[in-house]
C-alpha atoms as a printed R data frame, in Angstrom:
    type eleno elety resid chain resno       x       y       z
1   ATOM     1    CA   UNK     A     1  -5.920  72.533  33.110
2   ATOM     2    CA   UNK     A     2  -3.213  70.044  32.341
3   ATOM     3    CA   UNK     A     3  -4.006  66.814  30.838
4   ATOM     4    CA   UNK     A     4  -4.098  63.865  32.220
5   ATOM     5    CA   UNK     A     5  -1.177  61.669  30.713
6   ATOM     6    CA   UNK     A     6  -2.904  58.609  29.325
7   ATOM     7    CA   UNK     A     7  -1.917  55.224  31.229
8   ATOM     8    CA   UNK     A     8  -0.914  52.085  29.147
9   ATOM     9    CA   UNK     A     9  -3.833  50.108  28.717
10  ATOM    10    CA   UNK     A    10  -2.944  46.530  30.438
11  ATOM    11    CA   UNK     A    11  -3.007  43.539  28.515
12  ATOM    12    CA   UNK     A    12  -6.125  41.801  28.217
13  ATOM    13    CA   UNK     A    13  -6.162  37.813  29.010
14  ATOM    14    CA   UNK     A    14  -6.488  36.901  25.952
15  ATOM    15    CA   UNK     A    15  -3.306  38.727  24.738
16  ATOM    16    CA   UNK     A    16  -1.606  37.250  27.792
17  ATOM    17    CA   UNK     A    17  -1.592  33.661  27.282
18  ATOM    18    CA   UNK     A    18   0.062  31.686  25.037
19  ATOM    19    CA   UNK     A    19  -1.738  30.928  21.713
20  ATOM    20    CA   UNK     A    20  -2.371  27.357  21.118
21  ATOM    21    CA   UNK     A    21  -1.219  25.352  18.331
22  ATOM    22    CA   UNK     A    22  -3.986  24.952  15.989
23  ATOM    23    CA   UNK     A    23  -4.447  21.081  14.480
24  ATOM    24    CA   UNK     A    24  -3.280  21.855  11.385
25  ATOM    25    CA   UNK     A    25   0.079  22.983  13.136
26  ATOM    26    CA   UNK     A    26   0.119  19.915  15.256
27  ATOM    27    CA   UNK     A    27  -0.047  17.488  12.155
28  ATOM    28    CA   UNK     A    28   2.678  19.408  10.121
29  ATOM    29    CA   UNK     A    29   4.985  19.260  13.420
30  ATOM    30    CA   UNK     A    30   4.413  15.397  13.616
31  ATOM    31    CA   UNK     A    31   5.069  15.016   9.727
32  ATOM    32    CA   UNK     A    32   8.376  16.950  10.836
33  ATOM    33    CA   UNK     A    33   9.566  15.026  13.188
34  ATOM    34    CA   UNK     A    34   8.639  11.746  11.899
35  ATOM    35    CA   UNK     A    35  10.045  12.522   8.823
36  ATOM    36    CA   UNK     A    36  13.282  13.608  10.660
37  ATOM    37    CA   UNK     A    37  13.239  10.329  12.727
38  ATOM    38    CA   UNK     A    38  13.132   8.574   9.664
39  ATOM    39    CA   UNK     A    39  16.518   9.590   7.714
40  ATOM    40    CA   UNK     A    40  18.673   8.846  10.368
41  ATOM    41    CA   UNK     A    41  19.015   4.590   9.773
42  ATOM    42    CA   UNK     A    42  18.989   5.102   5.941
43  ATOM    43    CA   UNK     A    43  21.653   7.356   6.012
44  ATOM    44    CA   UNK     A    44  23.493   5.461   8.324
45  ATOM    45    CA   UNK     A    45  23.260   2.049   6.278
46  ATOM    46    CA   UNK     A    46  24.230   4.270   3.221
47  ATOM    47    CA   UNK     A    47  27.399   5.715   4.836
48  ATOM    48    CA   UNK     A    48  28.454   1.863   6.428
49  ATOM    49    CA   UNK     A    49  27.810   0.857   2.530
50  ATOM    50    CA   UNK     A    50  30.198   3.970   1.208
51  ATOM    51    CA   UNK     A    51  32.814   2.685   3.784
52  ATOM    52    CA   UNK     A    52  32.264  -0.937   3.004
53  ATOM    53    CA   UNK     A    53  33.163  -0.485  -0.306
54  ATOM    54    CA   UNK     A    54  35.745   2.111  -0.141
55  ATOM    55    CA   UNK     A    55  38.175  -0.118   2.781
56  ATOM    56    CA   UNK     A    56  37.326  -2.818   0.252
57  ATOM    57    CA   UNK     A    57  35.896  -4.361   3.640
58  ATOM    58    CA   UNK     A    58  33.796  -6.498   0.736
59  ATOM    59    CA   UNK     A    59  34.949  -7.173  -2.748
60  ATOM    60    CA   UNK     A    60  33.081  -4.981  -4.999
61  ATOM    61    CA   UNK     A    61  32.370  -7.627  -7.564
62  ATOM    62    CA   UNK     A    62  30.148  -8.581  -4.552
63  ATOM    63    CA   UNK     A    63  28.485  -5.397  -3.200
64  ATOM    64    CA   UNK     A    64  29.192  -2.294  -5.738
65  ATOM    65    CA   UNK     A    65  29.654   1.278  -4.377
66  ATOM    66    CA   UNK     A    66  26.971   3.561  -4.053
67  ATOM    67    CA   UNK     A    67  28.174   5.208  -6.932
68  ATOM    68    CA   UNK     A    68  28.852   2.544  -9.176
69  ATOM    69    CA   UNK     A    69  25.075   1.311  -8.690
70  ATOM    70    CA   UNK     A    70  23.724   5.527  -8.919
71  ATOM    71    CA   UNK     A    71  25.950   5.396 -12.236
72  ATOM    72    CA   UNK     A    72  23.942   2.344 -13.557
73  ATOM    73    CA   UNK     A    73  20.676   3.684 -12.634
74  ATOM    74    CA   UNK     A    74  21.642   6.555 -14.835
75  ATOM    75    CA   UNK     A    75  22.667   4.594 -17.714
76  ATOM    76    CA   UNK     A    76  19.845   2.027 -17.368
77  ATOM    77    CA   UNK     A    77  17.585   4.742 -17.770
78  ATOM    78    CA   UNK     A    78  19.012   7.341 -19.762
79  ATOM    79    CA   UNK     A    79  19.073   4.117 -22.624
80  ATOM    80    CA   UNK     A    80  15.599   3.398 -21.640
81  ATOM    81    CA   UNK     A    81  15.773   0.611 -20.420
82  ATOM    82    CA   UNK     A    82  14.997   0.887 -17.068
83  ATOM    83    CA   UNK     A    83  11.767   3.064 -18.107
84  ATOM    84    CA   UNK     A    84  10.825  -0.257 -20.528
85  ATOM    85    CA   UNK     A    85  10.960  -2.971 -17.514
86  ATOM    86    CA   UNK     A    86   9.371  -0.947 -15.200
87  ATOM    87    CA   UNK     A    87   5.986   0.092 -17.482
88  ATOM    88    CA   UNK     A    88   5.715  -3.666 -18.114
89  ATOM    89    CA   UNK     A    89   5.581  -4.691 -14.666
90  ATOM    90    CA   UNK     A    90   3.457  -1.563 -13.831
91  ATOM    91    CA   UNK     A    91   1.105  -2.366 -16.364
92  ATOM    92    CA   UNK     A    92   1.162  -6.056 -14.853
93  ATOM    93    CA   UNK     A    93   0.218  -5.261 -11.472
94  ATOM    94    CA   UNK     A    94  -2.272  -2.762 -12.194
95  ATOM    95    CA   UNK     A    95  -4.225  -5.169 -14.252
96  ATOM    96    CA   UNK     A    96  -3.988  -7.970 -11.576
97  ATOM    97    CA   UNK     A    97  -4.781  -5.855  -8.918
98  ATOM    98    CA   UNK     A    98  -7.264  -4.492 -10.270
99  ATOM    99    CA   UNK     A    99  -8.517  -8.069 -11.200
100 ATOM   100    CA   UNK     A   100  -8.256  -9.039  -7.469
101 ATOM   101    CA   UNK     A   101  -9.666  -5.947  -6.169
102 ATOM   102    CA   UNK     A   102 -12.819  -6.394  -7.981
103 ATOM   103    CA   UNK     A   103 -13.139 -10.239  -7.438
104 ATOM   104    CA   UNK     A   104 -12.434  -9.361  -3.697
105 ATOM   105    CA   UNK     A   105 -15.259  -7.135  -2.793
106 ATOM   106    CA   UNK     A   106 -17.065  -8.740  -4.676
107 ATOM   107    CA   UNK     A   107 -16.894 -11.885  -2.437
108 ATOM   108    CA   UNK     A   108 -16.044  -9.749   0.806
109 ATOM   109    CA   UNK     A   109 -19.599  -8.691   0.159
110 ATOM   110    CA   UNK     A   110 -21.810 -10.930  -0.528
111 ATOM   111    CA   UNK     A   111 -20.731 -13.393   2.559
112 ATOM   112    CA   UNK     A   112 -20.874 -10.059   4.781
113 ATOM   113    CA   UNK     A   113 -24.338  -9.496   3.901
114 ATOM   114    CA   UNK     A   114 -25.392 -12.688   3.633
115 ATOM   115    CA   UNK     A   115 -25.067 -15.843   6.403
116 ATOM   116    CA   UNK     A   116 -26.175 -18.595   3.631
117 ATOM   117    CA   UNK     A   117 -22.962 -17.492   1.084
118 ATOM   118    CA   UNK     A   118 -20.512 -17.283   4.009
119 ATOM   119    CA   UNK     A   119 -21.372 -20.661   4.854
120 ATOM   120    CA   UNK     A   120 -21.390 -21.722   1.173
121 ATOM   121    CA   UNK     A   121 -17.771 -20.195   0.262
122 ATOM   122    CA   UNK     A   122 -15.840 -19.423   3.412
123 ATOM   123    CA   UNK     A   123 -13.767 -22.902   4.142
124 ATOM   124    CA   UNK     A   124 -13.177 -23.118   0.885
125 ATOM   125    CA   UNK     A   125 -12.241 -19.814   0.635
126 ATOM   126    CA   UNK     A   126  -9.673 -20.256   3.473
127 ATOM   127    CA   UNK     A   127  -8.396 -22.922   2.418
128 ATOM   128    CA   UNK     A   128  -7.387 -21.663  -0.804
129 ATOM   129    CA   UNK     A   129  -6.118 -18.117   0.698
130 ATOM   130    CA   UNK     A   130  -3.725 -20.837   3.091
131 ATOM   131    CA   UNK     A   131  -1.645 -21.433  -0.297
132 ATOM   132    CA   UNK     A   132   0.716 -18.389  -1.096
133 ATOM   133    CA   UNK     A   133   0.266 -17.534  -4.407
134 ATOM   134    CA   UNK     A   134   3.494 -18.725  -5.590
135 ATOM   135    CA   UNK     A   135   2.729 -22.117  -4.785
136 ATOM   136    CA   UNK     A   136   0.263 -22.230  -7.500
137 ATOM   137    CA   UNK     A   137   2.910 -21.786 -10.137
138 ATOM   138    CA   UNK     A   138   3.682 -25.040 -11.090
139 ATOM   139    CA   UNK     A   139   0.154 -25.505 -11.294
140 ATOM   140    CA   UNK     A   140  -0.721 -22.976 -13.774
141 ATOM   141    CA   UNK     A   141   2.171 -23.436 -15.250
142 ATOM   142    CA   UNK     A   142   1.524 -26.641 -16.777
143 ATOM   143    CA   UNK     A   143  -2.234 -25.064 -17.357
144 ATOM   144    CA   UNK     A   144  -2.047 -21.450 -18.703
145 ATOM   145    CA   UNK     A   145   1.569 -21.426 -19.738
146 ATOM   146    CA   UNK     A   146   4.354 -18.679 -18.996
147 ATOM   147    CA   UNK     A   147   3.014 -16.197 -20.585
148 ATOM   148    CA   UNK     A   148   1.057 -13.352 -19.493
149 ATOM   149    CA   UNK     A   149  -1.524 -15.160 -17.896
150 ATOM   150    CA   UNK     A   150  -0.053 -16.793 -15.480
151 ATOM   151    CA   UNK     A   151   1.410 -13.948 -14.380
152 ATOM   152    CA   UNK     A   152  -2.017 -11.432 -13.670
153 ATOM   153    CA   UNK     A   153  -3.795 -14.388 -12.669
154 ATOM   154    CA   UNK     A   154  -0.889 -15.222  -9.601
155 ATOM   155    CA   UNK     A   155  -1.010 -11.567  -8.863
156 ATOM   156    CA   UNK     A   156  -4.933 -11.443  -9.063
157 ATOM   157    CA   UNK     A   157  -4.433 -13.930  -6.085
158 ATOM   158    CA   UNK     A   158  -2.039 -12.092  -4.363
159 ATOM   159    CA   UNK     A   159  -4.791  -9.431  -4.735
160 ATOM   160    CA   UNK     A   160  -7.770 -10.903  -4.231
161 ATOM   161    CA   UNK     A   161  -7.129 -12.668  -0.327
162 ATOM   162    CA   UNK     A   162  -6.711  -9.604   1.704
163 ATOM   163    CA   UNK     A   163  -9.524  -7.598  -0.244
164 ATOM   164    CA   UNK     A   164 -11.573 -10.428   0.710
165 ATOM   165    CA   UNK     A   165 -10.996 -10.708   4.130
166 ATOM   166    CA   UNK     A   166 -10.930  -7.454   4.862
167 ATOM   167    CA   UNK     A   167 -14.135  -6.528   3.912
168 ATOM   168    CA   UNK     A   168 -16.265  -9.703   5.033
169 ATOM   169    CA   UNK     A   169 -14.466  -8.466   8.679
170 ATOM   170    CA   UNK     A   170 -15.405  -5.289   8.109
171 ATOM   171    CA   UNK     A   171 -18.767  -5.785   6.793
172 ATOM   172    CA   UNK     A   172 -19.397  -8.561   9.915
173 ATOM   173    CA   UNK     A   173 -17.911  -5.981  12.365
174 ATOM   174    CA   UNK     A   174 -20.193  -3.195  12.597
175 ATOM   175    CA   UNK     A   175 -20.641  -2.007  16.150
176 ATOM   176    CA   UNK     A   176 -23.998  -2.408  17.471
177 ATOM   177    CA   UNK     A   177 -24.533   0.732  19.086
178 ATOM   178    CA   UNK     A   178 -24.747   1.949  14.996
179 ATOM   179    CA   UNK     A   179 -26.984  -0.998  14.542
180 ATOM   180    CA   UNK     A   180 -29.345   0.815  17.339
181 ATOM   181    CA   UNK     A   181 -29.524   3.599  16.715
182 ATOM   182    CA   UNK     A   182 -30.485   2.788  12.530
183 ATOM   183    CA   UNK     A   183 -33.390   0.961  14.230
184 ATOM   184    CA   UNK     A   184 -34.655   3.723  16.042
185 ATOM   185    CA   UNK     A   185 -34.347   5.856  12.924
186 ATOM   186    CA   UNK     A   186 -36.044   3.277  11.268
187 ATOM   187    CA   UNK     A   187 -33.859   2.982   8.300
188 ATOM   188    CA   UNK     A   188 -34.518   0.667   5.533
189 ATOM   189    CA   UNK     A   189 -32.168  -2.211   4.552
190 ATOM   190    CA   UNK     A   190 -30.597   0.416   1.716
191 ATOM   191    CA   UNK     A   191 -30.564   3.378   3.946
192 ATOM   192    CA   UNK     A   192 -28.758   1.006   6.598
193 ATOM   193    CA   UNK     A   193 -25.886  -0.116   4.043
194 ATOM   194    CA   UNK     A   194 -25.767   3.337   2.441
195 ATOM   195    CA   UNK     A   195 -25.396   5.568   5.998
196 ATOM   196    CA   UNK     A   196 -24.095   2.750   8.454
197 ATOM   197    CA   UNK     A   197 -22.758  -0.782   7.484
198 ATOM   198    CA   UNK     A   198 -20.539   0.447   4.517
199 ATOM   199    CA   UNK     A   199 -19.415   4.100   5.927
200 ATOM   200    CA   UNK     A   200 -18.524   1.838   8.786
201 ATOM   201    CA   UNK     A   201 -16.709  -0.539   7.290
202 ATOM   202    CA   UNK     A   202 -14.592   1.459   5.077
203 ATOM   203    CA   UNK     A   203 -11.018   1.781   6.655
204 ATOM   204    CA   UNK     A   204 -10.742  -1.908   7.446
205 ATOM   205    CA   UNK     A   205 -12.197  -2.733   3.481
206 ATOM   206    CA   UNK     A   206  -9.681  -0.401   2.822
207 ATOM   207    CA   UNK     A   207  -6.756  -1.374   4.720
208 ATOM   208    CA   UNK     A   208  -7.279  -4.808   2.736
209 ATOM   209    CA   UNK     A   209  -7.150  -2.736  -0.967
210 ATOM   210    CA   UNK     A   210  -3.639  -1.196   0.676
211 ATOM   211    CA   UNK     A   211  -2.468  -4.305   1.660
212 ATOM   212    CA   UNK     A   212  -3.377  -6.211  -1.589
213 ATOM   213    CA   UNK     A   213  -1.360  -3.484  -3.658
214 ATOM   214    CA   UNK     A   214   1.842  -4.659  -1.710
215 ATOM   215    CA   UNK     A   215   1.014  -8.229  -1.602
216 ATOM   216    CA   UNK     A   216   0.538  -7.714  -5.318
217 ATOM   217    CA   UNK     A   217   3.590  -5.439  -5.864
218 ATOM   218    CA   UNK     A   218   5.352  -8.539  -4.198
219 ATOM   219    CA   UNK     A   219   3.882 -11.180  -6.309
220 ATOM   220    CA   UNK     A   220   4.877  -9.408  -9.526
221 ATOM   221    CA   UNK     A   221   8.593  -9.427  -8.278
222 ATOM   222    CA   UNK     A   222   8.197 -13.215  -7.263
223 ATOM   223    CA   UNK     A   223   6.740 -14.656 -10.407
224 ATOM   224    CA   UNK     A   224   8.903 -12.045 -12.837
225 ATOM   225    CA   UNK     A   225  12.240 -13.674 -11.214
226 ATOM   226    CA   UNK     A   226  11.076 -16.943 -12.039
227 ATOM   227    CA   UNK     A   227   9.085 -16.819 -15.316
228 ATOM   228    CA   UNK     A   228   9.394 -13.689 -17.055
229 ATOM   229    CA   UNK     A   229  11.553 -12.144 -19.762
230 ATOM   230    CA   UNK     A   230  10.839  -8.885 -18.851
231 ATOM   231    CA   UNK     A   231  10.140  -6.380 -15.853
232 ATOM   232    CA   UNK     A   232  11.807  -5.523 -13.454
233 ATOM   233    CA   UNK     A   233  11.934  -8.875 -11.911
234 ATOM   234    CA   UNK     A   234  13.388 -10.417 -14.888
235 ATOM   235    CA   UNK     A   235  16.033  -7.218 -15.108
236 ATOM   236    CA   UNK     A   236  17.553  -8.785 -11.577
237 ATOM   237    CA   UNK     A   237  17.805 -11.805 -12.462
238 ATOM   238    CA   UNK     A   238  19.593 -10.865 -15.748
239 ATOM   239    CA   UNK     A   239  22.004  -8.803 -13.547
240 ATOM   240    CA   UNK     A   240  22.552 -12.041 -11.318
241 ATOM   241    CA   UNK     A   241  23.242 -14.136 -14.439
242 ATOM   242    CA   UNK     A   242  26.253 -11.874 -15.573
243 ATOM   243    CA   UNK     A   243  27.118 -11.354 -12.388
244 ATOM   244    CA   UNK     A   244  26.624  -7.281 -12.526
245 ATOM   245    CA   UNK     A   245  25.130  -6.745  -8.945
246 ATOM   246    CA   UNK     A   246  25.283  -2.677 -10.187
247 ATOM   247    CA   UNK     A   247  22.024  -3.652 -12.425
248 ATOM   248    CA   UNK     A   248  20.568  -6.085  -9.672
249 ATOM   249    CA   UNK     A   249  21.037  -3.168  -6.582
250 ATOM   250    CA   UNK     A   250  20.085  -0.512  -9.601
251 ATOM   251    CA   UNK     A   251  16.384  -2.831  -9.690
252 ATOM   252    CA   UNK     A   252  15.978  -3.167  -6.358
253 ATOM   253    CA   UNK     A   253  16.164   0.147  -5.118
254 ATOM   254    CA   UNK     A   254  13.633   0.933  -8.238
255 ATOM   255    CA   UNK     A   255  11.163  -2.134  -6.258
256 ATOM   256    CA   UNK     A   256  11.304  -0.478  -3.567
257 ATOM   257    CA   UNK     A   257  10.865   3.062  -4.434
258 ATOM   258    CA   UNK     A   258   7.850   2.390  -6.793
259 ATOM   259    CA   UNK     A   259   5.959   0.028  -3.852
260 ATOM   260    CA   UNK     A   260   7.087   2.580  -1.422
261 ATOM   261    CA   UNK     A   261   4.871   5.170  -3.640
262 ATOM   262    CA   UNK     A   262   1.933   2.952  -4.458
263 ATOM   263    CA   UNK     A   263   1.363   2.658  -0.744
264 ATOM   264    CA   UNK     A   264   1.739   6.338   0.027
265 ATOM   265    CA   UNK     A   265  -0.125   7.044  -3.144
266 ATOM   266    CA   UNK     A   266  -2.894   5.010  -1.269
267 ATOM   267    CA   UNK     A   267  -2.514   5.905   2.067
268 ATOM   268    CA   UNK     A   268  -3.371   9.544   0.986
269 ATOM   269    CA   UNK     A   269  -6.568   8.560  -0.883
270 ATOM   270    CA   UNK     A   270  -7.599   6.929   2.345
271 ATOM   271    CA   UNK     A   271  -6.584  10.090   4.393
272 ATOM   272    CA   UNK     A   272  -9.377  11.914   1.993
273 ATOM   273    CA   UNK     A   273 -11.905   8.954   2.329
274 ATOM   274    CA   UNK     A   274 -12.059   9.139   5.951
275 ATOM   275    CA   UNK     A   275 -12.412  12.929   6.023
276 ATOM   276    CA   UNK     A   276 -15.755  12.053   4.174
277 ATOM   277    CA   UNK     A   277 -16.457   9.392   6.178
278 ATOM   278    CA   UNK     A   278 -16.199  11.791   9.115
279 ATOM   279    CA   UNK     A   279 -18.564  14.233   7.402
280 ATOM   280    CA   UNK     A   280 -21.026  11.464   6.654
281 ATOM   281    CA   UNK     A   281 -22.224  10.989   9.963
């Protein structure tokens, strides 16, 4: 008896459709293409810059070429120099923001938790966070001198109004429905900050830390350009003063790089705080 040929076995539905994306895929896509979106206007400014300067469209004693100002960066920092100005004004901002950070929570804190110190300290509080922090220069100027001082304490400032507000929002801003349901759970007052208030409040507390690292990161370059004799603040204006825009582009493009990566240094700290803020619940 012959055999029966075998048929092809059809394919099952599972097989048949199309396989979905998993999140992990969907996130790297959308780095992609926001990452793709971004080069276009950067490149674009660089190549009207390269053609600027090459038509002689502007003199060059007032906007450099491209590679005049990469050939400056190179000998700025294969001297050293570059790497000297730019630990300085690291080391500055770290110490103020870190200054302000503390002081902020601190006070974020205590008048979210508690009605009698908000009352105590909050107009006064707003009223001082109304003056920018350069505005207090000539003040501590004529108090504290231009010497280091002056400087952490302006960027403490700088540091110290957004970590403040930030977290007496947050802390004041709980929703209620988490408020509820700790009642019917019957937490204590610790078991309430611990599991609710605080795990609730962290991305807008810290949104304000992100935010005071730039506002700090901009401070620095404000006070460094106008009472400093060294950082990178300092290393622009000393370009300005001889009139070598190379150096002054050279610094700024260094600014802007290193506060680029402070807030993307932060930004994926956060990303890993809110994945255990997600797990805490």
């Amino acid at each position: 008896m012959a055999a029966v040929p075998s048929l092809p076995r059809p394919a099952t539905l599972a097989s048949a459709e199309p396989r979905t994306p998993s999140a992990r895929q969907v996130v790297w896509r959308r780095r992609g293409l926001d990452l793709l979106l971004a080069w276009p206007f950067p490149l674009a400014v660089l190549l009207a810059w390269q053609l600027g300067t090459q038509f002689e469209l502007i003199p060059p004693q007032i906007l450099p070429a491209p590679a005049v100002v990469a050939t400056t960066f190179a000998d700025l920092w294969s001297t050293g120099e570059l790497q000297d100005h730019l630990l300085i004004s690291l080391s500055r901002v770290m110490y103020g923001f870190s200054l302000g950070t503390g002081l902020g929570l601190l006070l974020g804190v205590s008048m979210g938790l508690s009605t009698t110190v908000k009352e105590f300290l909050y107009p006064t509080f707003r009223l001082f966070a109304q003056v920018p922090s350069l505005g207090w220069l000539p003040l501590l100027m004529m108090i504290v001198g231009i010497d280091e001082a002056l400087k952490i304490i302006l960027i403490s400032k700088a540091a110290f109004v957004p970590v403040t507000m930030n977290t007496y929002d947050g802390l004041r801003n709980v929703p209620t429905s988490f408020l509820e349901v700790s009642r019917v759970f019957r937490f204590t007052r610790w078991q309430l900050l611990r599991h609710v208030v605080f795990p609730s409040a962290l991305p807008p507390i810290w949104n304000g830390i992100r935010y005071a690292l730039t506002h700090a990161w901009l401070a620095l370059v404000g006070v460094e350009l106008l009472a400093s004799s060294e950082g990178l603040g300092f290393l622009i204006v000393y370009g300005r003063q001889l009139f070598q825009l190379d150096v002054v582009l050279a610094a700024v493009v260094v600014v802007g790089a290193i506060g680029f990566a402070l807030d993307k240094v932060l930004a994926v700290t956060e990303a890993h705080l809110l994945r255990w803020r997600r797990n805490a619940f």
